[in-house]
Amino acid sequence: MKLKIAIIVNPLIPVPPEQYGGIERIAFMLIQELKKKGHDITLYANEHSQPGCKLVSYHESANYGVKDLVKINRLTSKIAFQHFDIVHTFGRMSNIALLMLSRIPKIVSYQLPPTVSQVKKAVSIAHKNTLKFTACSNYIANQINAFADVTTIYNGVDLNDYDFNAGVPNDAPLAFLGRIQHEKGTAIAIHTAKKTNQKLVIAGNVPNEPIHQQYFNEQVKPHIDGDQIKYIGPVNNRQKNDLLRNSKAFLMPVTWDEPFGIVMAEALACGTPVIGFNRGAIPEIVINGSNGFVCATEADMITAINSIGSISRASCRKVAEQKFSAGVLAKQYEELYQLARDKD
């Protein structure tokens, strides 16, 4: 059955994003796949978005407040009278507060750790059987499954955007791609590269906050020599593909509980093994010894880097195709849409 679907994202970054913007990238990919299946999509997002479907643009101030809440709810509440079959939001749940009272089926997707109190409140006010949640990993789903109807749907990548590379030379570098900050473990990536005498290419932006600028200036920048340790700044899609496909392994030395980490799926799509710490969703994505290594300590990561030759790059690509492709993601969301609509 063809559906009329409203998809909502926060309006801070265009869909699709040019560089950083994981949620916006997922929303764009989902829209493209749903369009192929003949569904009618309307996106509520940043005015500069180019989603290839109907766009309703909206804004919010830098310091989101009550005025934003009221203004945006006036906009989204009109969805209830526009004959949509499903409302699917990746944005603030508060922005569809008034829609909670309507009979239209609603899906709220969590790409970040949820606020349990908000989940409980939404469930309490939503019209009966009209509210479902998705989580980008079991790690996220487990935080709310006692209070709400939640389904894990892993993030994915458009495999056409990532070129599989079956083999790289022995002197191929390691790769780090992400925001340059303590939680992402950039300094740990540098340390392990030096300990294993490997080259490392670092890509990503340095956030403007002073704490992140200090981290870069004190723990990252002094080690950048342009030879063993290179920093190439933020990258676009083509540059990202080139970096990942030509790397020996992708390092994910996070010091926080990563909700998913789309870049890991991007690396696997290129055939590049992932080496990460056992935090958050990483052990759901990385199958230890098959498409990379899950590490408990920095010493484990050093051992894993030295063992990376045992990982089949073809197996990495196969995991991306089977679990983290755009088609798999869209099929799961489509099935959830049909289920939510049937219960209406």
Tab-separated table of C-alpha atoms in Angstrom:
chain	number	residue	atom	x	y	z
A	1	MET	CA	0.000	0.000	0.000
A	2	LYS	CA	1.339	3.419	-0.960
A	3	LEU	CA	1.470	5.810	1.975
A	4	LYS	CA	1.436	9.570	2.462
A	5	ILE	CA	4.233	10.197	4.950
A	6	ALA	CA	5.381	13.308	6.811
A	7	ILE	CA	9.028	13.180	7.909
A	8	ILE	CA	10.350	15.785	10.356
A	9	VAL	CA	13.934	16.677	11.266
A	10	ASN	CA	15.279	19.552	13.332
A	11	PRO	CA	15.875	22.563	11.021
A	12	LEU	CA	19.486	23.316	11.931
A	13	ILE	CA	21.174	21.416	9.069
A	14	PRO	CA	19.931	20.941	5.476
A	15	VAL	CA	18.822	17.551	4.197
A	16	PRO	CA	21.064	16.138	2.839
A	17	PRO	CA	24.013	17.653	4.711
A	18	GLU	CA	27.156	18.691	2.875
A	19	GLN	CA	29.484	17.456	5.616
A	20	TYR	CA	28.490	16.767	9.227
A	21	GLY	CA	24.903	15.695	9.866
A	22	GLY	CA	24.274	12.018	10.546
A	23	ILE	CA	20.543	12.269	11.266
A	24	GLU	CA	19.974	14.417	8.186
A	25	ARG	CA	21.895	11.891	6.099
A	26	ILE	CA	19.703	9.046	7.359
A	27	ALA	CA	16.513	11.018	6.681
A	28	PHE	CA	17.615	11.802	3.127
A	29	MET	CA	18.531	8.207	2.419
A	30	LEU	CA	15.197	6.989	3.779
A	31	ILE	CA	13.302	9.490	1.626
A	32	GLN	CA	15.085	8.319	-1.530
A	33	GLU	CA	14.300	4.677	-0.824
A	34	LEU	CA	10.655	5.377	0.033
A	35	LYS	CA	10.253	7.381	-3.158
A	36	LYS	CA	11.477	4.383	-5.170
A	37	LYS	CA	8.615	2.397	-3.634
A	38	GLY	CA	6.078	4.998	-4.707
A	39	HIS	CA	5.287	6.593	-1.350
A	40	ASP	CA	4.297	10.282	-1.160
A	41	ILE	CA	6.766	12.084	1.127
A	42	THR	CA	6.706	15.566	2.643
A	43	LEU	CA	9.777	16.695	4.574
A	44	TYR	CA	9.682	19.327	7.319
A	45	ALA	CA	13.231	20.645	7.590
A	46	ASN	CA	15.767	23.419	6.992
A	47	GLU	CA	14.869	25.779	4.140
A	48	HIS	CA	18.049	24.916	2.218
A	49	SER	CA	17.190	21.221	2.091
A	50	GLN	CA	17.001	19.502	-1.288
A	51	PRO	CA	15.324	16.201	-0.448
A	52	GLY	CA	13.780	15.526	-3.853
A	53	CYS	CA	10.282	15.559	-2.363
A	54	LYS	CA	7.858	18.215	-1.127
A	55	LEU	CA	9.600	20.465	1.419
A	56	VAL	CA	7.961	22.467	4.196
A	57	SER	CA	10.650	24.654	5.714
A	58	TYR	CA	10.650	25.900	9.290
A	59	HIS	CA	13.053	27.554	11.705
A	60	GLU	CA	14.033	27.551	15.324
A	61	SER	CA	16.225	29.998	17.219
A	62	ALA	CA	19.747	29.184	18.374
A	63	ASN	CA	18.484	29.108	21.962
A	64	TYR	CA	15.393	26.938	21.549
A	65	GLY	CA	12.648	28.174	23.850
A	66	VAL	CA	8.925	28.505	24.475
A	67	LYS	CA	8.361	30.727	21.427
A	68	ASP	CA	9.933	28.067	19.198
A	69	LEU	CA	7.836	25.349	20.831
A	70	VAL	CA	4.585	27.234	20.231
A	71	LYS	CA	5.451	28.320	16.677
A	72	ILE	CA	6.577	24.882	15.519
A	73	ASN	CA	3.620	23.095	17.104
A	74	ARG	CA	1.276	25.436	15.251
A	75	LEU	CA	2.912	24.221	12.050
A	76	THR	CA	3.116	20.504	12.823
A	77	SER	CA	-0.387	20.312	14.322
A	78	LYS	CA	-1.765	21.051	10.833
A	79	ILE	CA	-0.416	17.654	9.737
A	80	ALA	CA	-3.412	16.045	11.452
A	81	PHE	CA	-5.733	17.668	8.897
A	82	GLN	CA	-3.702	16.923	5.761
A	83	HIS	CA	-4.573	13.233	5.372
A	84	PHE	CA	-1.119	11.860	6.138
A	85	ASP	CA	-0.970	8.155	6.906
A	86	ILE	CA	2.144	8.417	9.107
A	87	VAL	CA	4.141	11.113	10.887
A	88	HIS	CA	7.767	10.154	11.417
A	89	THR	CA	10.015	12.506	13.358
A	90	PHE	CA	13.773	12.412	13.838
A	91	GLY	CA	13.551	15.788	15.585
A	92	ARG	CA	12.491	17.128	18.947
A	93	MET	CA	9.543	15.170	20.310
A	94	SER	CA	8.248	18.394	21.869
A	95	ASN	CA	7.734	19.772	18.353
A	96	ILE	CA	4.848	17.351	17.796
A	97	ALA	CA	3.292	17.739	21.256
A	98	LEU	CA	-0.110	18.738	19.875
A	99	LEU	CA	-0.039	15.890	17.356
A	100	MET	CA	0.186	13.423	20.228
A	101	LEU	CA	-3.526	13.977	20.826
A	102	SER	CA	-4.491	13.103	17.247
A	103	ARG	CA	-5.381	9.693	15.848
A	104	ILE	CA	-2.656	9.829	13.188
A	105	PRO	CA	0.044	7.165	13.732
A	106	LYS	CA	3.313	8.682	14.979
A	107	ILE	CA	6.846	7.306	15.006
A	108	VAL	CA	9.625	8.958	17.001
A	109	SER	CA	13.160	7.868	16.061
A	110	TYR	CA	15.958	8.151	18.582
A	111	GLN	CA	19.468	8.593	17.234
A	112	LEU	CA	20.803	9.792	20.595
A	113	PRO	CA	20.279	8.678	24.201
A	114	PRO	CA	16.622	9.303	25.123
A	115	THR	CA	15.249	11.347	27.983
A	116	VAL	CA	13.136	8.723	29.732
A	117	SER	CA	10.875	11.284	31.424
A	118	GLN	CA	9.929	12.692	28.001
A	119	VAL	CA	9.187	9.218	26.680
A	120	LYS	CA	6.907	8.470	29.631
A	121	LYS	CA	5.096	11.795	29.230
A	122	ALA	CA	4.576	11.277	25.495
A	123	VAL	CA	3.194	7.784	26.042
A	124	SER	CA	0.810	9.105	28.697
A	125	ILE	CA	-0.705	11.823	26.483
A	126	ALA	CA	-0.645	10.112	23.068
A	127	HIS	CA	-3.880	8.857	21.599
A	128	LYS	CA	-4.217	5.120	22.219
A	129	ASN	CA	-2.003	2.884	20.035
A	130	THR	CA	-0.770	5.761	17.871
A	131	LEU	CA	2.774	6.223	19.178
A	132	LYS	CA	5.778	4.027	18.418
A	133	PHE	CA	9.490	4.580	18.865
A	134	THR	CA	12.537	3.397	16.989
A	135	ALA	CA	16.100	3.257	18.226
A	136	CYS	CA	19.253	3.163	16.131
A	137	SER	CA	20.654	0.346	18.293
A	138	ASN	CA	19.661	-2.100	20.995
A	139	TYR	CA	21.791	-0.013	23.349
A	140	ILE	CA	19.357	2.885	22.864
A	141	ALA	CA	16.216	0.717	22.713
A	142	ASN	CA	17.019	-0.947	26.030
A	143	GLN	CA	16.808	2.420	27.772
A	144	ILE	CA	13.115	2.852	26.957
A	145	ASN	CA	11.658	-0.565	26.168
A	146	ALA	CA	10.178	-0.849	29.661
A	147	PHE	CA	8.072	2.255	29.047
A	148	ALA	CA	7.245	2.314	25.339
A	149	ASP	CA	6.736	0.332	22.130
A	150	VAL	CA	10.235	0.516	20.603
A	151	THR	CA	11.830	-1.208	17.609
A	152	THR	CA	15.545	-1.271	16.825
A	153	ILE	CA	16.276	-0.204	13.259
A	154	TYR	CA	19.977	0.189	12.592
A	155	ASN	CA	21.230	3.150	10.629
A	156	GLY	CA	22.473	2.480	7.137
A	157	VAL	CA	24.382	3.806	4.168
A	158	ASP	CA	23.752	4.059	0.450
A	159	LEU	CA	26.149	1.402	-0.783
A	160	ASN	CA	26.396	3.195	-4.128
A	161	ASP	CA	28.230	6.026	-2.357
A	162	TYR	CA	31.016	3.787	-1.074
A	163	ASP	CA	33.459	1.908	-3.265
A	164	PHE	CA	34.505	-1.514	-2.045
A	165	ASN	CA	38.274	-1.981	-1.981
A	166	ALA	CA	39.299	-5.635	-1.701
A	167	GLY	CA	42.870	-4.899	-0.680
A	168	VAL	CA	45.180	-2.102	0.430
A	169	PRO	CA	49.006	-1.992	0.511
A	170	ASN	CA	50.874	-2.801	3.699
A	171	ASP	CA	51.733	0.844	4.235
A	172	ALA	CA	48.108	1.995	3.965
A	173	PRO	CA	47.165	4.308	6.845
A	174	LEU	CA	44.713	3.900	9.663
A	175	ALA	CA	41.771	6.314	9.582
A	176	PHE	CA	39.965	8.430	12.159
A	177	LEU	CA	36.875	10.343	11.076
A	178	GLY	CA	34.690	12.321	13.435
A	179	ARG	CA	34.489	15.432	15.554
A	180	ILE	CA	37.841	16.198	17.137
A	181	GLN	CA	36.986	16.016	20.821
A	182	HIS	CA	37.708	13.940	23.889
A	183	GLU	CA	34.593	11.752	23.606
A	184	LYS	CA	35.600	10.595	20.135
A	185	GLY	CA	39.072	9.564	21.283
A	186	THR	CA	41.205	11.330	18.675
A	187	ALA	CA	44.242	11.423	20.960
A	188	ILE	CA	43.893	7.698	21.637
A	189	ALA	CA	43.889	7.039	17.889
A	190	ILE	CA	47.141	9.005	17.608
A	191	HIS	CA	48.734	7.156	20.501
A	192	THR	CA	47.844	3.706	19.171
A	193	ALA	CA	49.070	4.617	15.684
A	194	LYS	CA	52.415	5.677	17.109
A	195	LYS	CA	52.670	2.581	19.309
A	196	THR	CA	52.125	0.336	16.272
A	197	ASN	CA	54.283	2.436	13.942
A	198	GLN	CA	51.325	2.995	11.601
A	199	LYS	CA	50.343	6.059	9.647
A	200	LEU	CA	47.108	7.776	10.646
A	201	VAL	CA	44.888	10.147	8.680
A	202	ILE	CA	42.535	12.239	10.830
A	203	ALA	CA	39.455	13.877	9.307
A	204	GLY	CA	36.716	15.897	10.931
A	205	ASN	CA	35.851	19.259	12.366
A	206	VAL	CA	36.996	20.813	15.618
A	207	PRO	CA	33.866	22.107	17.427
A	208	ASN	CA	33.919	25.786	18.374
A	209	GLU	CA	33.477	25.282	22.109
A	210	PRO	CA	36.625	26.227	24.088
A	211	ILE	CA	36.926	22.784	25.689
A	212	HIS	CA	37.168	21.138	22.258
A	213	GLN	CA	39.531	23.778	20.909
A	214	GLN	CA	41.789	23.186	23.917
A	215	TYR	CA	41.679	19.431	23.371
A	216	PHE	CA	42.755	19.868	19.763
A	217	ASN	CA	45.515	22.368	20.562
A	218	GLU	CA	46.968	20.364	23.447
A	219	GLN	CA	46.396	16.694	22.609
A	220	VAL	CA	46.083	16.498	18.826
A	221	LYS	CA	47.808	19.357	17.030
A	222	PRO	CA	51.290	18.805	18.551
A	223	HIS	CA	51.384	15.297	17.028
A	224	ILE	CA	50.414	16.326	13.489
A	225	ASP	CA	53.560	16.079	11.381
A	226	GLY	CA	52.088	15.694	7.908
A	227	ASP	CA	53.830	12.353	7.528
A	228	GLN	CA	52.925	9.723	10.093
A	229	ILE	CA	50.039	11.741	11.532
A	230	LYS	CA	48.020	13.823	9.052
A	231	TYR	CA	44.998	16.046	9.676
A	232	ILE	CA	42.914	16.864	6.605
A	233	GLY	CA	39.991	18.693	8.249
A	234	PRO	CA	36.297	18.167	7.418
A	235	VAL	CA	35.591	16.024	4.362
A	236	ASN	CA	32.780	15.838	1.823
A	237	ASN	CA	31.236	12.583	0.625
A	238	ARG	CA	33.815	11.960	-2.111
A	239	GLN	CA	36.741	12.660	0.199
A	240	LYS	CA	35.223	10.434	2.873
A	241	ASN	CA	34.897	7.564	0.425
A	242	ASP	CA	38.516	7.981	-0.679
A	243	LEU	CA	39.756	8.093	2.900
A	244	LEU	CA	37.850	5.049	4.124
A	245	ARG	CA	38.391	2.769	1.126
A	246	ASN	CA	42.144	3.384	1.136
A	247	SER	CA	42.633	2.795	4.857
A	248	LYS	CA	43.937	-0.324	6.554
A	249	ALA	CA	41.421	-0.005	9.388
A	250	PHE	CA	39.053	2.530	10.868
A	251	LEU	CA	39.596	3.447	14.518
A	252	MET	CA	36.658	4.114	16.847
A	253	PRO	CA	38.342	4.738	20.238
A	254	VAL	CA	35.336	6.491	21.791
A	255	THR	CA	35.283	7.337	25.485
A	256	TRP	CA	31.482	7.584	25.642
A	257	ASP	CA	28.631	5.190	24.884
A	258	GLU	CA	28.195	5.632	21.132
A	259	PRO	CA	24.490	5.317	20.119
A	260	PHE	CA	25.416	3.915	16.698
A	261	GLY	CA	28.211	5.614	14.757
A	262	ILE	CA	27.239	5.789	11.069
A	263	VAL	CA	30.874	6.157	10.079
A	264	MET	CA	31.467	2.535	11.100
A	265	ALA	CA	28.865	1.377	8.558
A	266	GLU	CA	30.488	3.644	5.975
A	267	ALA	CA	33.880	2.064	6.640
A	268	LEU	CA	32.459	-1.452	6.383
A	269	ALA	CA	30.801	-0.548	3.082
A	270	CYS	CA	34.291	0.214	1.753
A	271	GLY	CA	35.559	-3.125	3.063
A	272	THR	CA	37.540	-1.432	5.830
A	273	PRO	CA	37.599	-3.225	9.205
A	274	VAL	CA	36.583	-1.311	12.331
A	275	ILE	CA	38.496	-1.346	15.601
A	276	GLY	CA	36.574	0.179	18.491
A	277	PHE	CA	36.099	0.174	22.228
A	278	ASN	CA	33.325	-1.847	23.850
A	279	ARG	CA	31.053	1.166	24.392
A	280	GLY	CA	27.412	1.708	23.494
A	281	ALA	CA	26.410	0.125	20.183
A	282	ILE	CA	29.903	-0.725	18.949
A	283	PRO	CA	29.645	-4.452	19.819
A	284	GLU	CA	26.372	-4.576	17.856
A	285	ILE	CA	28.095	-3.300	14.716
A	286	VAL	CA	31.539	-4.855	15.014
A	287	ILE	CA	31.638	-8.652	15.096
A	288	ASN	CA	34.845	-9.355	16.958
A	289	GLY	CA	37.358	-11.114	14.733
A	290	SER	CA	35.069	-11.025	11.683
A	291	ASN	CA	34.664	-7.420	10.514
A	292	GLY	CA	36.995	-5.856	13.052
A	293	PHE	CA	37.794	-5.988	16.721
A	294	VAL	CA	36.003	-4.898	19.896
A	295	CYS	CA	38.528	-3.763	22.483
A	296	ALA	CA	38.388	-3.237	26.230
A	297	THR	CA	41.619	-1.280	26.584
A	298	GLU	CA	44.112	0.717	24.592
A	299	ALA	CA	46.482	-2.244	24.815
A	300	ASP	CA	43.782	-4.401	23.184
A	301	MET	CA	43.487	-1.830	20.400
A	302	ILE	CA	47.222	-1.992	19.768
A	303	THR	CA	46.994	-5.794	19.533
A	304	ALA	CA	44.019	-5.492	17.179
A	305	ILE	CA	45.855	-3.113	14.851
A	306	ASN	CA	48.714	-5.601	14.616
A	307	SER	CA	46.178	-8.344	13.789
A	308	ILE	CA	44.174	-6.461	11.179
A	309	GLY	CA	45.512	-8.635	8.361
A	310	SER	CA	43.353	-11.508	9.644
A	311	ILE	CA	40.140	-9.654	8.765
A	312	SER	CA	38.562	-10.243	5.347
A	313	ARG	CA	37.621	-6.984	3.664
A	314	ALA	CA	35.012	-8.882	1.653
A	315	SER	CA	33.375	-9.962	4.917
A	316	CYS	CA	33.245	-6.333	6.019
A	317	ARG	CA	31.395	-5.340	2.858
A	318	LYS	CA	29.030	-8.304	3.224
A	319	VAL	CA	28.032	-7.188	6.735
A	320	ALA	CA	27.299	-3.700	5.378
A	321	GLU	CA	25.116	-5.180	2.632
A	322	GLN	CA	23.194	-7.483	4.959
A	323	LYS	CA	22.682	-5.228	7.983
A	324	PHE	CA	23.459	-1.585	7.189
A	325	SER	CA	22.315	-0.843	3.645
A	326	ALA	CA	19.775	1.813	2.655
A	327	GLY	CA	17.482	-0.870	1.291
A	328	VAL	CA	17.450	-2.845	4.534
A	329	LEU	CA	16.796	0.304	6.575
A	330	ALA	CA	13.931	1.469	4.339
A	331	LYS	CA	12.299	-1.962	4.277
A	332	GLN	CA	12.231	-2.074	8.073
A	333	TYR	CA	10.751	1.421	8.351
A	334	GLU	CA	8.188	0.634	5.655
A	335	GLU	CA	7.081	-2.487	7.536
A	336	LEU	CA	6.785	-0.443	10.733
A	337	TYR	CA	4.716	2.213	8.942
A	338	GLN	CA	2.291	-0.448	7.705
A	339	LEU	CA	2.043	-2.001	11.162
A	340	ALA	CA	1.407	1.383	12.813
A	341	ARG	CA	-1.246	2.251	10.238
A	342	ASP	CA	-2.984	-1.120	10.567
A	343	LYS	CA	-3.303	-0.567	14.332
A	344	ASP	CA	-4.897	2.836	13.833
